[in-house]
Coordinates of C-alpha atoms (C1' of nucleotides) in Angstrom, one line a residue:
Chain D
X1 CA 35.1 -50.3 -0.9
X2 CA 37.7 -51.6 1.6
X3 CA 38.2 -50.2 4.9
X4 CA 41.6 -48.8 3.9
X5 CA 39.6 -46.1 2.0
X6 CA 37.8 -45.1 5.1
X7 CA 41.0 -44.4 6.9
X8 CA 42.2 -42.4 3.8
X9 CA 39.3 -40.1 4.1
X10 CA 39.6 -39.4 7.9
X11 CA 43.4 -38.9 7.3
X12 CA 42.6 -36.5 4.6
X13 CA 40.3 -34.5 6.7
X14 CA 42.6 -34.4 9.7
X15 CA 45.5 -33.4 7.7
X16 CA 43.4 -30.5 6.4
X17 CA 43.2 -28.9 9.9
X18 CA 46.4 -30.3 11.6
X19 CA 49.6 -31.9 10.9
X20 CA 50.1 -35.4 11.4
X21 CA 53.1 -37.5 12.1
X22 CA 53.9 -40.7 10.3
X23 CA 53.2 -42.6 13.6
X24 CA 49.7 -41.0 13.6
X25 CA 48.9 -42.3 10.2
X26 CA 49.9 -45.5 11.4
X27 CA 47.6 -45.6 14.2
X28 CA 44.7 -44.4 12.1
X29 CA 45.3 -46.9 9.6
X30 CA 44.3 -49.5 12.1
X31 CA 40.9 -48.1 12.4
X32 CA 38.2 -50.7 12.6
X33 CA 35.0 -49.9 10.9
X34 CA 31.8 -51.4 9.0
X35 CA 30.7 -49.7 6.0
X36 CA 26.9 -48.7 5.2
X37 CA 25.2 -47.3 2.5
X38 CA 22.0 -44.8 2.7
X39 CA 19.6 -43.8 0.3
X40 CA 18.7 -40.1 -0.1
X41 CA 16.9 -38.6 2.9
X42 CA 17.4 -41.7 4.9
X43 CA 18.4 -41.2 8.5
X44 CA 21.4 -42.5 10.1
X45 CA 19.7 -44.6 12.8
X46 CA 21.9 -44.1 15.6
X47 CA 20.3 -46.6 17.8
X48 CA 21.6 -49.5 15.6
X49 CA 25.5 -48.9 15.4
X50 CA 25.3 -46.1 17.8
X51 CA 25.6 -44.9 20.7
X52 CA 28.8 -46.7 20.8
X53 CA 30.0 -45.6 17.1
X54 CA 30.7 -42.6 15.2
X55 CA 29.7 -42.0 11.6
X56 CA 32.6 -41.4 9.4
X57 CA 31.2 -39.9 6.2
X58 CA 33.1 -41.6 3.0
X59 CA 30.8 -40.5 0.0
X60 CA 28.0 -38.1 -0.5
X61 CA 26.4 -35.5 1.9
X62 CA 25.2 -35.7 5.5
X63 CA 23.1 -32.9 7.3
X64 CA 21.8 -32.7 10.8
X65 CA 18.2 -31.7 10.7
X66 CA 16.7 -30.3 13.8
X67 CA 13.7 -28.6 15.2
X68 CA 10.0 -28.8 14.7
X69 CA 10.3 -28.1 10.8
X70 CA 13.3 -30.2 10.2
X71 CA 15.6 -27.4 9.4
X72 CA 19.2 -28.3 8.5
X73 CA 21.6 -27.0 10.8
X74 CA 25.0 -28.2 9.4
X75 CA 26.0 -30.0 6.1
X76 CA 28.8 -32.5 6.2
X77 CA 31.2 -33.6 3.5
X78 CA 33.4 -36.8 2.9
X79 CA 36.0 -37.1 5.7
X80 CA 33.8 -35.5 8.3
X81 CA 32.7 -37.2 11.5
X82 CA 29.4 -35.5 12.0
X83 CA 28.7 -37.1 15.4
X84 CA 32.1 -37.1 16.9
X85 CA 30.6 -35.2 19.9
X86 CA 28.5 -38.3 20.7
X87 CA 31.5 -39.7 22.4
X88 CA 31.1 -37.2 25.1
X89 CA 27.3 -36.8 25.0
X90 CA 24.9 -39.5 24.9
X91 CA 21.6 -37.6 24.2
X92 CA 20.6 -36.0 20.7
X93 CA 17.4 -35.3 19.4
X94 CA 18.5 -33.8 15.9
X95 CA 18.5 -36.5 13.1
X96 CA 21.7 -37.2 10.9
X97 CA 20.1 -37.5 7.4
X98 CA 21.5 -38.3 4.0
X99 CA 21.5 -35.7 1.3
X100 CA 21.6 -38.0 -1.8
X101 CA 23.0 -41.5 -1.7
X102 CA 25.6 -41.7 0.9
X103 CA 28.2 -44.2 2.2
X104 CA 29.5 -44.1 5.7
X105 CA 31.8 -46.1 7.9
X106 CA 30.9 -46.7 11.7
X107 CA 34.0 -46.5 13.8
X108 CA 33.6 -47.3 17.4
X109 CA 34.0 -44.6 20.0
X110 CA 36.7 -46.7 21.7
X111 CA 39.0 -46.3 18.8
X112 CA 38.8 -42.5 18.8
X113 CA 39.4 -42.5 22.6
X114 CA 42.3 -45.1 22.1
X115 CA 44.2 -43.0 19.4
X116 CA 43.5 -39.9 21.5
X117 CA 45.6 -41.6 24.5
X118 CA 48.1 -43.0 22.4
X119 CA 49.0 -39.8 20.3
X120 CA 48.5 -36.5 22.0
X121 CA 48.7 -35.1 18.6
X122 CA 46.0 -37.0 17.2
X123 CA 43.8 -36.2 20.2
X124 CA 44.5 -32.4 19.4
X125 CA 43.5 -33.0 15.8
X126 CA 40.4 -34.5 16.9
X127 CA 39.7 -31.6 19.4
X128 CA 40.3 -29.5 16.7
X129 CA 37.9 -31.2 14.5
X130 CA 35.3 -30.6 17.1
X131 CA 36.1 -27.1 17.5
X132 CA 35.9 -26.4 13.7
X133 CA 32.1 -27.7 14.1
X134 CA 31.5 -25.0 16.5
X135 CA 32.9 -22.3 14.2
X136 CA 30.8 -23.5 11.5
X137 CA 27.7 -23.6 13.4
X138 CA 28.3 -19.9 14.4
X139 CA 28.7 -19.1 10.8
X140 CA 25.8 -21.0 9.9
X141 CA 23.7 -18.6 12.3
X142 CA 25.5 -15.7 10.8
X143 CA 24.6 -16.8 7.3
X144 CA 20.7 -17.4 8.3
X145 CA 20.6 -14.3 10.3
X146 CA 22.5 -11.6 8.4
X147 CA 22.6 -12.3 4.6
X148 CA 19.9 -11.9 2.0
X149 CA 18.8 -14.9 0.4
X150 CA 20.8 -14.7 -2.7
X151 CA 24.1 -14.3 -0.6
X152 CA 22.7 -17.0 1.7
X153 CA 22.3 -19.7 -0.9
X154 CA 25.7 -18.7 -2.4
X155 CA 27.6 -18.8 0.7
X156 CA 26.1 -22.3 1.6
X157 CA 27.4 -23.5 -1.9
X158 CA 30.8 -21.9 -1.4
X159 CA 31.2 -23.6 1.8
X160 CA 30.6 -27.1 0.5
X161 CA 32.9 -26.5 -2.6
X162 CA 35.7 -25.0 -0.3
X163 CA 35.4 -27.9 2.1
X164 CA 35.5 -30.5 -0.6
X165 CA 38.5 -28.9 -2.0
X166 CA 40.1 -29.2 1.3
X167 CA 39.9 -33.0 1.2
X168 CA 41.0 -33.1 -2.5
X169 CA 37.5 -33.2 -4.1
X170 CA 35.8 -30.8 -6.4
X171 CA 39.4 -29.3 -7.5
X172 CA 37.7 -27.9 -10.6
X173 CA 34.9 -26.2 -8.4
X174 CA 32.6 -28.8 -9.9
X175 CA 30.9 -31.3 -7.7
X176 CA 28.2 -33.7 -7.3
X177 CA 24.9 -32.1 -5.9
X178 CA 22.4 -34.7 -5.2
X179 CA 20.3 -31.9 -3.4
X180 CA 16.9 -31.0 -4.2
X181 CA 15.8 -27.4 -4.1
X182 CA 13.9 -28.0 -0.8
X183 CA 17.1 -29.3 0.8
X184 CA 18.8 -26.0 0.1
X185 CA 15.6 -24.2 1.5
X186 CA 15.8 -26.2 4.8
X187 CA 19.5 -25.1 5.1
X188 CA 19.1 -21.5 4.3
X189 CA 15.7 -21.1 6.0
X190 CA 13.9 -19.8 3.0
X191 CA 11.1 -21.3 0.9
X192 CA 11.8 -23.8 -1.8
X193 CA 10.1 -21.6 -4.2
X194 CA 12.5 -18.8 -3.4
X195 CA 15.4 -21.0 -3.7
X196 CA 14.4 -21.9 -7.2
X197 CA 14.3 -18.2 -8.0
X198 CA 17.8 -17.5 -6.6
X199 CA 19.3 -20.7 -8.6
X200 CA 17.9 -19.1 -11.7
X201 CA 19.4 -15.7 -10.9
X202 CA 22.9 -17.3 -10.1
X203 CA 22.6 -19.1 -13.5
X204 CA 21.6 -15.7 -15.3
X205 CA 24.6 -14.1 -13.8
X206 CA 26.8 -16.9 -15.2
X207 CA 28.5 -17.7 -12.0
X208 CA 26.8 -21.1 -11.5
X209 CA 26.1 -24.1 -13.5
X210 CA 23.8 -26.9 -12.0
X211 CA 22.7 -29.6 -14.3
X212 CA 22.2 -33.3 -13.9
X213 CA 23.0 -33.4 -10.3
X214 CA 26.5 -31.5 -10.8
X215 CA 27.2 -28.1 -9.6
X216 CA 29.9 -26.1 -11.3
X217 CA 31.0 -22.7 -10.0
X218 CA 31.9 -21.0 -13.3
X219 CA 33.4 -17.8 -11.7
X220 CA 34.8 -18.5 -8.4
X221 CA 36.0 -15.0 -7.6
X222 CA 32.5 -13.5 -8.5
X223 CA 30.6 -16.2 -6.8
X224 CA 32.6 -16.0 -3.5
X225 CA 32.2 -12.2 -3.8
X226 CA 28.4 -12.1 -3.8
X227 CA 28.4 -14.9 -1.3
X228 CA 30.2 -12.6 0.9
X229 CA 32.6 -15.9 1.6
X230 CA 35.6 -15.6 3.9
X231 CA 36.9 -19.1 4.6
X232 CA 38.9 -18.4 7.7
X233 CA 36.2 -19.9 10.0
X234 CA 36.7 -23.5 8.6
X235 CA 40.1 -23.7 10.2
X236 CA 41.7 -25.1 7.2
X237 CA 45.5 -25.2 7.3
X238 CA 46.0 -24.0 3.8
X239 CA 42.6 -22.4 2.5
X240 CA 43.9 -21.5 -0.9
X241 CA 44.9 -24.8 -2.1
X242 CA 43.1 -28.0 -2.4
X243 CA 46.2 -30.0 -2.3
X244 CA 47.0 -32.7 0.1
X245 CA 45.1 -36.0 -0.5
X246 CA 45.9 -38.7 -3.0
X247 CA 49.2 -40.4 -1.8
X248 CA 49.1 -39.4 1.7
X249 CA 52.0 -41.8 2.3
X250 CA 53.1 -44.7 0.2
X251 CA 49.5 -45.3 -0.8
X252 CA 48.4 -48.8 -1.4
X253 CA 47.9 -48.8 -5.3
X254 CA 44.3 -49.9 -5.0
X255 CA 43.3 -47.1 -2.7
X256 CA 44.7 -44.7 -5.1
X257 CA 43.0 -46.2 -8.0
X258 CA 39.7 -45.9 -6.3
X259 CA 40.4 -42.3 -5.1
X260 CA 40.9 -41.3 -8.8
X261 CA 37.6 -42.5 -9.8
X262 CA 35.7 -41.7 -6.8
X263 CA 33.5 -38.4 -6.5
Chain M
X1 CA 34.6 -11.3 45.3
X2 CA 36.9 -14.3 46.5
X3 CA 38.1 -17.0 44.3
X4 CA 36.0 -19.4 46.1
X5 CA 33.0 -17.7 44.6
X6 CA 34.4 -18.6 41.1
X7 CA 35.0 -22.3 42.0
X8 CA 31.3 -22.4 43.1
X9 CA 29.9 -20.9 39.9
X10 CA 31.7 -23.5 38.0
X11 CA 30.7 -26.4 40.2
X12 CA 27.0 -25.6 40.0
X13 CA 27.2 -25.3 36.2
X14 CA 29.0 -28.7 35.9
X15 CA 26.5 -30.1 38.4
X16 CA 23.7 -29.0 36.3
X17 CA 24.7 -31.4 33.5
X18 CA 26.6 -34.1 35.2
X19 CA 27.0 -35.9 38.5
X20 CA 30.3 -34.8 40.2
X21 CA 31.7 -36.8 43.0
X22 CA 33.1 -35.3 46.4
X23 CA 36.8 -35.9 45.0
X24 CA 35.9 -34.0 41.7
X25 CA 34.7 -30.9 43.9
X26 CA 37.8 -31.0 45.8
X27 CA 39.8 -30.9 42.5
X28 CA 37.7 -28.1 41.3
X29 CA 38.2 -26.0 44.5
X30 CA 41.9 -25.7 43.8
X31 CA 41.1 -23.7 40.8
X32 CA 43.4 -21.0 40.2
X33 CA 42.1 -17.8 38.7
X34 CA 42.2 -14.1 38.3
X35 CA 39.1 -11.8 38.5
X36 CA 38.4 -9.2 36.1
X37 CA 35.6 -6.9 35.5
X38 CA 34.2 -5.7 32.1
X39 CA 31.9 -2.6 31.2
X40 CA 28.8 -3.2 28.9
X41 CA 29.7 -4.1 25.3
X42 CA 33.6 -4.4 26.4
X43 CA 35.3 -7.1 24.6
X44 CA 37.1 -9.8 26.4
X45 CA 40.4 -9.3 24.8
X46 CA 41.9 -12.7 24.4
X47 CA 45.3 -11.7 23.6
X48 CA 45.7 -10.5 27.2
X49 CA 45.0 -13.3 29.4
X50 CA 44.3 -15.5 26.6
X51 CA 45.3 -17.6 24.6
X52 CA 46.6 -19.6 27.6
X53 CA 43.3 -19.0 29.7
X54 CA 39.8 -19.7 29.5
X55 CA 37.2 -17.3 30.6
X56 CA 34.6 -18.5 33.4
X57 CA 31.5 -16.0 33.6
X58 CA 31.0 -15.0 37.2
X59 CA 28.4 -12.4 37.0
X60 CA 26.4 -10.9 34.1
X61 CA 26.1 -12.1 30.5
X62 CA 28.6 -12.6 27.5
X63 CA 28.0 -13.3 24.1
X64 CA 29.9 -14.2 21.0
X65 CA 29.8 -11.7 18.1
X66 CA 30.5 -12.8 14.7
X67 CA 30.3 -11.9 11.0
X68 CA 30.3 -8.6 9.2
X69 CA 27.4 -7.1 11.3
X70 CA 28.6 -8.4 14.7
X71 CA 25.5 -10.9 15.0
X72 CA 25.3 -12.6 18.3
X73 CA 25.7 -16.4 18.0
X74 CA 25.3 -17.4 21.6
X75 CA 24.7 -15.8 25.0
X76 CA 26.4 -17.1 28.2
X77 CA 25.3 -17.1 31.7
X78 CA 27.1 -17.3 35.0
X79 CA 29.0 -20.5 35.2
X80 CA 29.6 -21.0 31.6
X81 CA 33.1 -21.0 30.1
X82 CA 32.4 -19.6 26.7
X83 CA 35.8 -20.0 25.3
X84 CA 36.3 -23.5 26.5
X85 CA 37.0 -24.8 23.1
X86 CA 40.0 -22.4 23.0
X87 CA 41.8 -25.3 24.7
X88 CA 41.9 -27.2 21.5
X89 CA 41.7 -24.5 18.9
X90 CA 44.0 -21.5 18.8
X91 CA 42.4 -19.5 16.2
X92 CA 39.2 -17.4 16.5
X93 CA 37.7 -14.5 15.0
X94 CA 34.3 -14.0 16.7
X95 CA 34.5 -11.7 19.7
X96 CA 33.5 -12.5 23.1
X97 CA 31.7 -9.3 24.5
X98 CA 29.8 -8.2 27.4
X99 CA 26.1 -7.6 27.7
X100 CA 25.9 -5.2 30.5
X101 CA 28.6 -5.2 33.4
X102 CA 30.3 -8.4 33.7
X103 CA 32.7 -10.3 36.2
X104 CA 34.8 -13.0 34.8
X105 CA 37.4 -15.4 36.1
X106 CA 40.3 -16.2 34.0
X107 CA 41.4 -19.8 34.4
X108 CA 44.6 -21.4 32.9
X109 CA 44.0 -24.0 30.3
X110 CA 46.5 -26.2 32.2
X111 CA 44.2 -26.4 34.9
X112 CA 41.4 -27.9 32.8
X113 CA 43.8 -30.3 31.2
X114 CA 44.9 -31.2 34.7
X115 CA 41.6 -32.0 36.2
X116 CA 40.6 -33.9 33.1
X117 CA 43.5 -36.3 33.4
X118 CA 43.1 -36.5 37.3
X119 CA 39.4 -37.4 37.1
X120 CA 38.1 -39.0 34.0
X121 CA 34.5 -38.0 35.4
X122 CA 35.5 -34.4 35.3
X123 CA 36.9 -34.7 32.0
X124 CA 33.5 -36.1 30.9
X125 CA 31.6 -33.3 32.4
X126 CA 33.8 -30.7 30.6
X127 CA 33.3 -32.6 27.3
X128 CA 29.6 -32.5 28.1
X129 CA 29.9 -28.9 28.6
X130 CA 31.5 -28.6 25.1
X131 CA 28.8 -30.7 23.7
X132 CA 25.9 -28.7 25.1
X133 CA 27.4 -25.6 23.2
X134 CA 27.0 -27.6 19.9
X135 CA 23.4 -28.3 20.7
X136 CA 22.6 -24.7 21.7
X137 CA 24.2 -23.4 18.7
X138 CA 22.1 -25.8 16.5
X139 CA 19.1 -24.6 18.4
X140 CA 20.3 -21.1 17.8
X141 CA 20.0 -21.6 13.9
X142 CA 16.6 -23.2 14.3
X143 CA 15.5 -20.2 16.3
X144 CA 16.7 -17.7 13.9
X145 CA 15.6 -19.8 10.9
X146 CA 12.2 -21.2 11.5
X147 CA 10.2 -18.9 14.1
X148 CA 8.6 -15.7 13.7
X149 CA 10.0 -12.8 15.5
X150 CA 7.7 -12.9 18.3
X151 CA 8.5 -16.5 19.1
X152 CA 12.1 -15.9 18.3
X153 CA 12.5 -13.1 20.9
X154 CA 10.4 -15.1 23.4
X155 CA 12.5 -18.2 22.9
X156 CA 15.6 -16.3 23.7
X157 CA 14.4 -15.1 26.8
X158 CA 13.1 -18.5 27.7
X159 CA 16.5 -20.0 27.3
X160 CA 18.2 -17.3 29.3
X161 CA 15.8 -17.7 32.2
X162 CA 15.9 -21.5 31.9
X163 CA 19.8 -21.7 32.0
X164 CA 19.8 -19.1 35.0
X165 CA 17.5 -21.3 36.8
X166 CA 19.7 -24.3 36.1
X167 CA 22.5 -22.7 38.1
X168 CA 20.1 -21.4 40.9
X169 CA 19.6 -18.0 39.7
X170 CA 16.1 -16.6 38.6
X171 CA 14.2 -18.8 40.6
X172 CA 11.4 -16.8 40.4
X173 CA 11.6 -16.2 36.8
X174 CA 13.0 -12.9 37.5
X175 CA 16.4 -11.8 36.4
X176 CA 18.6 -9.0 35.5
X177 CA 18.5 -8.0 32.0
X178 CA 21.2 -5.1 31.1
X179 CA 20.3 -5.8 27.4
X180 CA 19.6 -3.0 25.2
X181 CA 16.9 -3.8 22.4
X182 CA 19.5 -3.7 19.8
X183 CA 21.3 -6.6 21.5
X184 CA 18.2 -8.7 21.3
X185 CA 18.0 -7.6 17.8
X186 CA 21.4 -8.8 17.0
X187 CA 20.8 -12.0 18.7
X188 CA 17.6 -12.9 17.1
X189 CA 18.5 -11.5 13.8
X190 CA 15.7 -8.8 13.4
X191 CA 15.7 -5.1 13.5
X192 CA 16.0 -3.1 16.7
X193 CA 12.8 -1.3 15.8
X194 CA 11.0 -4.6 15.4
X195 CA 12.2 -5.9 18.7
X196 CA 10.6 -3.1 20.3
X197 CA 7.6 -3.8 18.9
X198 CA 7.6 -7.2 20.0
X199 CA 8.6 -6.5 23.6
X200 CA 5.5 -4.3 23.7
X201 CA 3.2 -7.0 22.3
X202 CA 4.8 -9.4 25.1
X203 CA 3.9 -6.9 27.7
X204 CA 0.5 -6.3 26.1
X205 CA -0.1 -10.0 26.4
X206 CA 0.9 -10.0 30.1
X207 CA 3.4 -12.6 29.8
X208 CA 6.6 -10.4 30.2
X209 CA 7.5 -7.7 32.4
X210 CA 10.6 -5.6 31.8
X211 CA 11.4 -2.5 33.8
X212 CA 14.6 -0.9 35.3
X213 CA 16.8 -3.6 33.9
X214 CA 14.8 -6.3 35.2
X215 CA 13.0 -8.9 33.4
X216 CA 10.1 -10.9 35.0
X217 CA 8.3 -13.5 33.2
X218 CA 4.8 -13.3 34.6
X219 CA 3.2 -16.4 33.1
X220 CA 5.9 -19.0 32.5
X221 CA 3.4 -21.4 30.8
X222 CA 2.0 -19.0 28.4
X223 CA 5.4 -17.6 27.7
X224 CA 7.1 -21.0 26.9
X225 CA 4.2 -22.0 24.8
X226 CA 4.3 -18.9 22.5
X227 CA 8.1 -19.4 22.4
X228 CA 7.8 -22.7 21.1
X229 CA 10.4 -23.5 24.0
X230 CA 11.4 -27.1 24.5
X231 CA 14.5 -27.3 26.9
X232 CA 15.8 -30.7 26.1
X233 CA 18.6 -29.4 24.0
X234 CA 20.2 -27.8 26.9
X235 CA 21.3 -31.0 28.2
X236 CA 20.4 -30.5 31.9
X237 CA 20.0 -33.1 34.1
X238 CA 17.0 -32.0 35.8
X239 CA 15.2 -29.4 33.4
X240 CA 12.2 -28.9 35.7
X241 CA 13.8 -27.7 38.8
X242 CA 16.4 -25.1 39.5
X243 CA 17.8 -26.7 42.6
X244 CA 21.5 -27.1 43.1
X245 CA 23.6 -24.3 43.9
X246 CA 24.7 -22.7 47.3
X247 CA 25.8 -25.4 49.7
X248 CA 27.1 -27.7 47.1
X249 CA 28.4 -30.3 49.3
X250 CA 28.5 -30.0 53.1
X251 CA 24.8 -30.6 53.5
X252 CA 22.9 -33.4 51.9
X253 CA 20.1 -32.6 54.2
X254 CA 20.0 -29.0 53.4
X255 CA 19.8 -29.9 49.5
X256 CA 16.9 -32.0 49.9
X257 CA 15.2 -29.2 51.9
X258 CA 16.0 -27.0 49.0
X259 CA 14.8 -29.2 46.5
X260 CA 11.4 -29.4 48.1
X261 CA 10.9 -25.7 48.2
X262 CA 12.4 -24.7 45.0
X263 CA 10.7 -24.1 41.8
Chain N
dC1 C1' 3.3 -45.1 -20.0
dG2 C1' 1.1 -43.5 -16.3
dT3 C1' 2.7 -42.0 -11.5
dT4 C1' 5.3 -39.3 -8.5
dC5 C1' 8.7 -36.4 -7.5
dT6 C1' 11.0 -32.0 -8.6
dA7 C1' 11.2 -27.6 -10.9
dT8 C1' 9.2 -23.5 -12.7
dT9 C1' 6.0 -19.5 -13.1
dG10 C1' 2.9 -15.9 -11.8
dA11 C1' -0.1 -13.3 -8.6
dC12 C1' -1.2 -11.9 -4.3
dT13 C1' -0.2 -11.1 0.6
dC14 C1' 2.2 -10.0 4.6
dG15 C1' 5.9 -9.7 8.0
dA16 C1' 9.7 -7.0 8.7
dT17 C1' 12.9 -3.3 7.3
dT18 C1' 14.0 1.3 6.7
dC19 C1' 13.8 6.1 7.4
dA20 C1' 12.8 9.7 10.2
dA21 C1' 11.1 12.1 13.9
dA22 C1' 9.8 12.4 18.7
dC23 C1' 10.2 11.2 23.2
dT24 C1' 12.7 9.5 27.5
dA25 C1' 16.4 8.4 30.8
dA26 C1' 20.8 8.8 32.2
dG27 C1' 24.7 11.4 32.8
dT28 C1' 28.0 15.3 32.7
dG29 C1' 29.6 19.6 33.8
dG30 C1' 28.9 24.5 34.8
Chain Q
dC1 C1' 19.9 22.2 40.5
dC2 C1' 19.3 23.0 35.8
dA3 C1' 20.8 23.0 30.8
dC4 C1' 23.2 20.2 27.6
dT5 C1' 24.4 15.7 25.7
dT6 C1' 24.0 11.2 24.6
dA7 C1' 22.0 6.7 24.5
dG8 C1' 18.1 4.3 24.2
dT9 C1' 13.0 3.6 23.3
dT10 C1' 8.9 4.5 20.9
dT11 C1' 5.9 5.8 16.9
dG12 C1' 4.3 6.3 12.1
dA13 C1' 4.5 5.8 7.1
dA14 C1' 6.2 3.8 3.1
dT15 C1' 8.5 0.0 1.1
dC16 C1' 10.3 -4.4 -0.1
dG17 C1' 11.9 -9.1 0.3
dA18 C1' 10.2 -13.4 0.8
dG19 C1' 6.3 -16.4 1.6
dT20 C1' 2.0 -18.6 0.1
dC21 C1' -0.9 -20.4 -3.1
dA22 C1' -1.9 -22.7 -7.2
dA23 C1' -1.3 -24.3 -11.5
dT24 C1' 2.0 -26.1 -15.2
dA25 C1' 6.0 -28.3 -17.0
dG26 C1' 9.7 -31.7 -16.8
dA27 C1' 12.3 -35.6 -15.1
dA28 C1' 12.8 -39.8 -13.1
dC29 C1' 11.1 -44.2 -12.2
dG30 C1' 8.9 -48.9 -11.9

DNA sequence: CGTTCTATTGACTCGATTCAAACTAAGTGG
DNA sequence: CCACTTAGTTTGAATCGAGTCAATAGAACG
């Protein structure tokens, strides 16, 4: 996994919310980073590489766990920088934890500061990335607070699928799900037993297929409807398509090959 | 209500999370703004002064309402800039709404950009302000997701009281509460009827007094305990005291004196 | 091939919702 | 100043979604 792969992931994500110029991509391509692997439920120990680095998620899922019961307050997909805000704020109590096996890249804060000052456009894109975090957190509260448990779980799955598509993954509404049911429980603030019953109900309704660590949404329309899913809050430029990714630019052949096999 | 008042409010708030230099305060003091009043449950119509302005809350409470049922996803106290993130992000669907009568100041985005570039320290303070929004949103999810309704309501009230104290208000744990019970319901994601029963329970336990639009927490220790309240997430520099406000600058001596007597 | 983690199932319990009605406070206009 | 209206609070009874507990079944792993 070469560092060019990391660059591609971030570029995909930024492109999903803002328009980047060729110069911006050139700047991004110079991103220094060190790759690291995590086992399921392992924490990103921010005192190691952090606090001077951010964590760019390359493969798998990360989540923030917070509060006395370790509730999940957000889930991140490849291309995200879950701790982007640590550039500004030193403190943090919640834990950044892996859902399933994970590959991350540590990128120094200084790099983000640098590209922000060199390209106002990139700076804006990064600020936007932060802003979408806010919007998603609000939506997370709304999900937990105002939907019944079926819609709650479905909404979570919708969000993950949609965000994966925005960075060129899960194009066919099929994606890896290394989650255990108690993970979903911690994310939706319901009991693990109840999650189980809901998954069964979703299967019974023929909208969801979940087998061998892979989720397939078999009827997106119906699924999104019963999830009460309305993706505007994600701030994606083109919510309907899952286009942009692969050859962002000329695309070094090795990277393209890896992208094709990844996920 | 002169514009100097607006400056003071923001300075108090920023001082609560970061150290400001005399120069920073001088910069802040030049803040241009237009004052505006809102009736209870009135929305800040961001298409009027916005999207080129931020909204600095001077008196009363604002909240963001989101989702199909208008759930409250955060509450803001004087000194807050609830829509600071709009500098980066244009879009927003949730509504910024008044809880009780409110006074706000509209401050142009350009002012914040300007002071950020003139003083890196101020820029950092503003970024921190944004970061604390994230932390509070996470905590909001945790509150809704993992506490029973009694603790949930109590925690909300704790947070409000604590944040008011951080900007020099509610020093005696007594503060205006123009909220109606259905507001608390929308914030805690429980029914209004149940909020009523909880308030009564809190009164019965002699920890809370709520009369004539004023809340008094009569036993902070007990109240914070049953709220499971742990204020670190607010990112306040000195969580224990409610010091800094009025004479922000001229008199170091006066501040010291005030520190000694406060709390 | 056992150990351990995860998924599944059933029975019971309980917190919270809903619905509806009564009551109180705060305006408003005659 | 009182009748009328409206918004908010309080109360009770019935209901239900979701939690808990506990036991079983299955999958993954060394």
